[in-house]
């Protein structure tokens, strides 16, 4: 029986990997042999996750909604590994208790900037480094199919990603 791992010698970029599904994905990809570049908006949390994972990981502090941060991320990937085999675009922000009628322009912009604009530009900026046959995975949410009460803008942003 072969002991090779599914992602042996692959390079993965996982945005928003300081919690949730993206963090679980980063751990799984590394367990399966990948080297992962992970991002997070909170440096302390990102540093903690990198230390927790312990190997085959580089943490890159940044916000997926900030194009300069995305440029820096992909420059680091290019410099250190030169390619991407798997892109897992998962960075996102949410809202709680913000029903229709109480939505602000700033709240809308904050959520769509990361969840929709950030996802699109993450993929676009990764393309020059994507290896032929690579995978691009857009991680959404059940909220894109079934609206969550009080999360009108978040629901809409996840539907846009879907």
mmCIF file of C-alpha atoms in Angstrom:
data_model
loop_
_atom_site.group_PDB
_atom_site.id
_atom_site.type_symbol
_atom_site.label_atom_id
_atom_site.label_comp_id
_atom_site.label_asym_id
_atom_site.label_seq_id
_atom_site.Cartn_x
_atom_site.Cartn_y
_atom_site.Cartn_z
ATOM 1 C CA UNK A 1 0.000 0.000 0.000
ATOM 2 C CA UNK A 2 1.327 3.426 -0.970
ATOM 3 C CA UNK A 3 2.090 5.909 1.768
ATOM 4 C CA UNK A 4 2.097 8.954 -0.516
ATOM 5 C CA UNK A 5 -0.126 11.774 0.533
ATOM 6 C CA UNK A 6 -2.725 13.388 -1.725
ATOM 7 C CA UNK A 7 -1.074 16.827 -1.663
ATOM 8 C CA UNK A 8 2.580 15.787 -1.441
ATOM 9 C CA UNK A 9 4.819 18.632 -2.684
ATOM 10 C CA UNK A 10 1.829 20.871 -3.488
ATOM 11 C CA UNK A 11 1.651 24.556 -2.619
ATOM 12 C CA UNK A 12 -1.616 25.869 -1.195
ATOM 13 C CA UNK A 13 -2.823 29.379 -0.438
ATOM 14 C CA UNK A 14 -5.685 29.587 2.048
ATOM 15 C CA UNK A 15 -7.203 32.953 2.913
ATOM 16 C CA UNK A 16 -8.960 33.592 6.196
ATOM 17 C CA UNK A 17 -7.314 30.556 7.771
ATOM 18 C CA UNK A 18 -7.283 31.661 11.385
ATOM 19 C CA UNK A 19 -10.612 29.999 12.149
ATOM 20 C CA UNK A 20 -13.442 27.835 10.887
ATOM 21 C CA UNK A 21 -13.418 25.829 7.701
ATOM 22 C CA UNK A 22 -10.316 27.569 6.334
ATOM 23 C CA UNK A 23 -8.267 26.662 9.412
ATOM 24 C CA UNK A 24 -9.490 23.065 9.265
ATOM 25 C CA UNK A 25 -8.620 23.007 5.556
ATOM 26 C CA UNK A 26 -5.113 24.344 6.192
ATOM 27 C CA UNK A 27 -4.483 21.635 8.778
ATOM 28 C CA UNK A 28 -5.821 18.927 6.465
ATOM 29 C CA UNK A 29 -3.837 20.136 3.447
ATOM 30 C CA UNK A 30 -0.619 20.170 5.488
ATOM 31 C CA UNK A 31 -1.397 16.712 6.905
ATOM 32 C CA UNK A 32 -1.813 15.559 3.289
ATOM 33 C CA UNK A 33 1.649 16.881 2.372
ATOM 34 C CA UNK A 34 1.066 20.460 1.159
ATOM 35 C CA UNK A 35 2.992 23.554 2.086
ATOM 36 C CA UNK A 36 0.433 26.230 2.993
ATOM 37 C CA UNK A 37 0.461 29.996 2.944
ATOM 38 C CA UNK A 38 -2.329 31.145 5.232
ATOM 39 C CA UNK A 39 -3.736 34.607 5.811
ATOM 40 C CA UNK A 40 -5.538 36.371 8.589
ATOM 41 C CA UNK A 41 -6.506 39.944 9.448
ATOM 42 C CA UNK A 42 -5.488 39.691 13.106
ATOM 43 C CA UNK A 43 -1.721 39.249 13.385
ATOM 44 C CA UNK A 44 -1.763 37.809 16.901
ATOM 45 C CA UNK A 45 -4.319 35.184 15.936
ATOM 46 C CA UNK A 46 -2.418 34.355 12.741
ATOM 47 C CA UNK A 47 0.853 33.965 14.656
ATOM 48 C CA UNK A 48 -0.886 31.665 17.161
ATOM 49 C CA UNK A 49 -2.295 29.465 14.370
ATOM 50 C CA UNK A 50 1.088 29.251 12.605
ATOM 51 C CA UNK A 51 2.706 28.184 15.884
ATOM 52 C CA UNK A 52 -0.099 25.669 16.516
ATOM 53 C CA UNK A 53 0.298 24.108 13.061
ATOM 54 C CA UNK A 54 4.047 24.095 13.537
ATOM 55 C CA UNK A 55 5.384 23.021 10.145
ATOM 56 C CA UNK A 56 5.013 23.574 6.401
ATOM 57 C CA UNK A 57 3.165 26.859 6.878
ATOM 58 C CA UNK A 58 3.806 30.550 6.344
ATOM 59 C CA UNK A 59 1.443 33.096 7.849
ATOM 60 C CA UNK A 60 0.894 36.283 5.881
ATOM 61 C CA UNK A 61 -0.898 39.026 7.776
ATOM 62 C CA UNK A 62 -3.419 40.861 5.624
ATOM 63 C CA UNK A 63 -6.971 41.639 4.622
ATOM 64 C CA UNK A 64 -8.427 39.998 1.496
ATOM 65 C CA UNK A 65 -10.356 43.206 0.824
ATOM 66 C CA UNK A 66 -7.102 45.187 0.589
ATOM 67 C CA UNK A 67 -5.497 44.838 -2.842
ATOM 68 C CA UNK A 68 -2.044 45.872 -1.570
ATOM 69 C CA UNK A 69 -2.232 43.074 1.023
ATOM 70 C CA UNK A 70 -3.146 40.602 -1.731
ATOM 71 C CA UNK A 71 -0.226 41.808 -3.854
ATOM 72 C CA UNK A 72 2.118 41.290 -0.895
ATOM 73 C CA UNK A 73 0.713 37.791 -0.261
ATOM 74 C CA UNK A 74 1.297 36.650 -3.815
ATOM 75 C CA UNK A 75 4.763 38.254 -3.959
ATOM 76 C CA UNK A 76 5.715 36.201 -0.894
ATOM 77 C CA UNK A 77 4.313 33.025 -2.483
ATOM 78 C CA UNK A 78 6.145 33.773 -5.750
ATOM 79 C CA UNK A 79 9.432 34.437 -3.954
ATOM 80 C CA UNK A 80 9.254 31.417 -1.628
ATOM 81 C CA UNK A 81 7.619 28.726 -3.811
ATOM 82 C CA UNK A 82 7.090 30.174 -7.279
ATOM 83 C CA UNK A 83 3.708 28.598 -7.850
ATOM 84 C CA UNK A 84 0.288 27.705 -6.452
ATOM 85 C CA UNK A 85 -1.286 24.273 -6.849
ATOM 86 C CA UNK A 86 -4.389 24.918 -4.743
ATOM 87 C CA UNK A 87 -6.095 28.203 -3.927
ATOM 88 C CA UNK A 88 -8.727 28.050 -1.186
ATOM 89 C CA UNK A 89 -10.362 31.507 -1.096
ATOM 90 C CA UNK A 90 -12.196 31.609 2.194
ATOM 91 C CA UNK A 91 -11.625 35.007 3.804
ATOM 92 C CA UNK A 92 -14.870 36.549 4.927
ATOM 93 C CA UNK A 93 -16.576 38.744 7.447
ATOM 94 C CA UNK A 94 -20.090 38.492 8.778
ATOM 95 C CA UNK A 95 -22.740 40.410 10.583
ATOM 96 C CA UNK A 96 -25.104 39.623 13.384
ATOM 97 C CA UNK A 97 -28.395 41.224 14.237
ATOM 98 C CA UNK A 98 -28.477 43.529 11.233
ATOM 99 C CA UNK A 99 -31.863 42.982 9.550
ATOM 100 C CA UNK A 100 -33.150 44.774 6.491
ATOM 101 C CA UNK A 101 -34.091 48.280 7.563
ATOM 102 C CA UNK A 102 -31.010 48.803 9.732
ATOM 103 C CA UNK A 103 -28.256 48.231 7.165
ATOM 104 C CA UNK A 104 -25.739 51.030 6.768
ATOM 105 C CA UNK A 105 -23.721 51.909 3.695
ATOM 106 C CA UNK A 106 -20.488 51.334 5.633
ATOM 107 C CA UNK A 107 -21.655 47.938 6.892
ATOM 108 C CA UNK A 108 -22.599 46.884 3.373
ATOM 109 C CA UNK A 109 -19.265 48.078 1.965
ATOM 110 C CA UNK A 110 -17.254 46.335 4.706
ATOM 111 C CA UNK A 111 -18.873 42.958 4.058
ATOM 112 C CA UNK A 112 -18.930 43.102 0.250
ATOM 113 C CA UNK A 113 -15.360 44.438 0.175
ATOM 114 C CA UNK A 114 -13.979 41.294 1.806
ATOM 115 C CA UNK A 115 -16.509 38.607 0.882
ATOM 116 C CA UNK A 116 -17.090 39.449 -2.786
ATOM 117 C CA UNK A 117 -14.471 41.925 -3.993
ATOM 118 C CA UNK A 118 -11.747 40.233 -1.952
ATOM 119 C CA UNK A 119 -12.641 36.786 -3.268
ATOM 120 C CA UNK A 120 -12.633 37.969 -6.878
ATOM 121 C CA UNK A 121 -9.287 39.764 -6.585
ATOM 122 C CA UNK A 122 -7.740 36.892 -4.621
ATOM 123 C CA UNK A 123 -8.439 34.597 -7.559
ATOM 124 C CA UNK A 124 -7.411 37.137 -10.189
ATOM 125 C CA UNK A 125 -4.115 37.942 -8.481
ATOM 126 C CA UNK A 126 -3.342 34.237 -7.937
ATOM 127 C CA UNK A 127 -3.814 33.295 -11.608
ATOM 128 C CA UNK A 128 -0.251 34.096 -12.770
ATOM 129 C CA UNK A 129 1.089 31.662 -10.149
ATOM 130 C CA UNK A 130 -1.463 28.896 -10.700
ATOM 131 C CA UNK A 131 0.087 25.710 -11.962
ATOM 132 C CA UNK A 132 -1.599 23.993 -14.919
ATOM 133 C CA UNK A 133 -4.094 21.536 -13.496
ATOM 134 C CA UNK A 134 -4.289 23.454 -10.218
ATOM 135 C CA UNK A 135 -7.469 23.917 -8.215
ATOM 136 C CA UNK A 136 -9.325 27.086 -7.245
ATOM 137 C CA UNK A 137 -11.863 26.606 -4.488
ATOM 138 C CA UNK A 138 -14.238 29.381 -3.436
ATOM 139 C CA UNK A 139 -15.430 28.641 0.067
ATOM 140 C CA UNK A 140 -18.924 29.967 0.596
ATOM 141 C CA UNK A 141 -21.533 29.388 3.231
ATOM 142 C CA UNK A 142 -24.958 27.866 3.646
ATOM 143 C CA UNK A 143 -26.005 31.518 3.992
ATOM 144 C CA UNK A 144 -25.654 31.792 0.213
ATOM 145 C CA UNK A 145 -28.540 29.341 -0.182
ATOM 146 C CA UNK A 146 -30.555 29.729 2.987
ATOM 147 C CA UNK A 147 -30.666 33.187 4.482
ATOM 148 C CA UNK A 148 -29.736 33.550 8.122
ATOM 149 C CA UNK A 149 -31.982 35.859 10.177
ATOM 150 C CA UNK A 150 -30.435 39.271 10.786
ATOM 151 C CA UNK A 151 -27.609 38.666 8.301
ATOM 152 C CA UNK A 152 -29.093 40.207 5.171
ATOM 153 C CA UNK A 153 -25.878 41.625 3.693
ATOM 154 C CA UNK A 154 -23.803 38.583 4.659
ATOM 155 C CA UNK A 155 -26.374 36.303 3.011
ATOM 156 C CA UNK A 156 -26.253 38.398 -0.166
ATOM 157 C CA UNK A 157 -22.443 38.386 -0.221
ATOM 158 C CA UNK A 158 -22.292 34.598 0.081
ATOM 159 C CA UNK A 159 -24.918 34.223 -2.660
ATOM 160 C CA UNK A 160 -22.714 36.427 -4.856
ATOM 161 C CA UNK A 161 -19.720 34.157 -4.258
ATOM 162 C CA UNK A 162 -21.856 31.090 -5.065
#
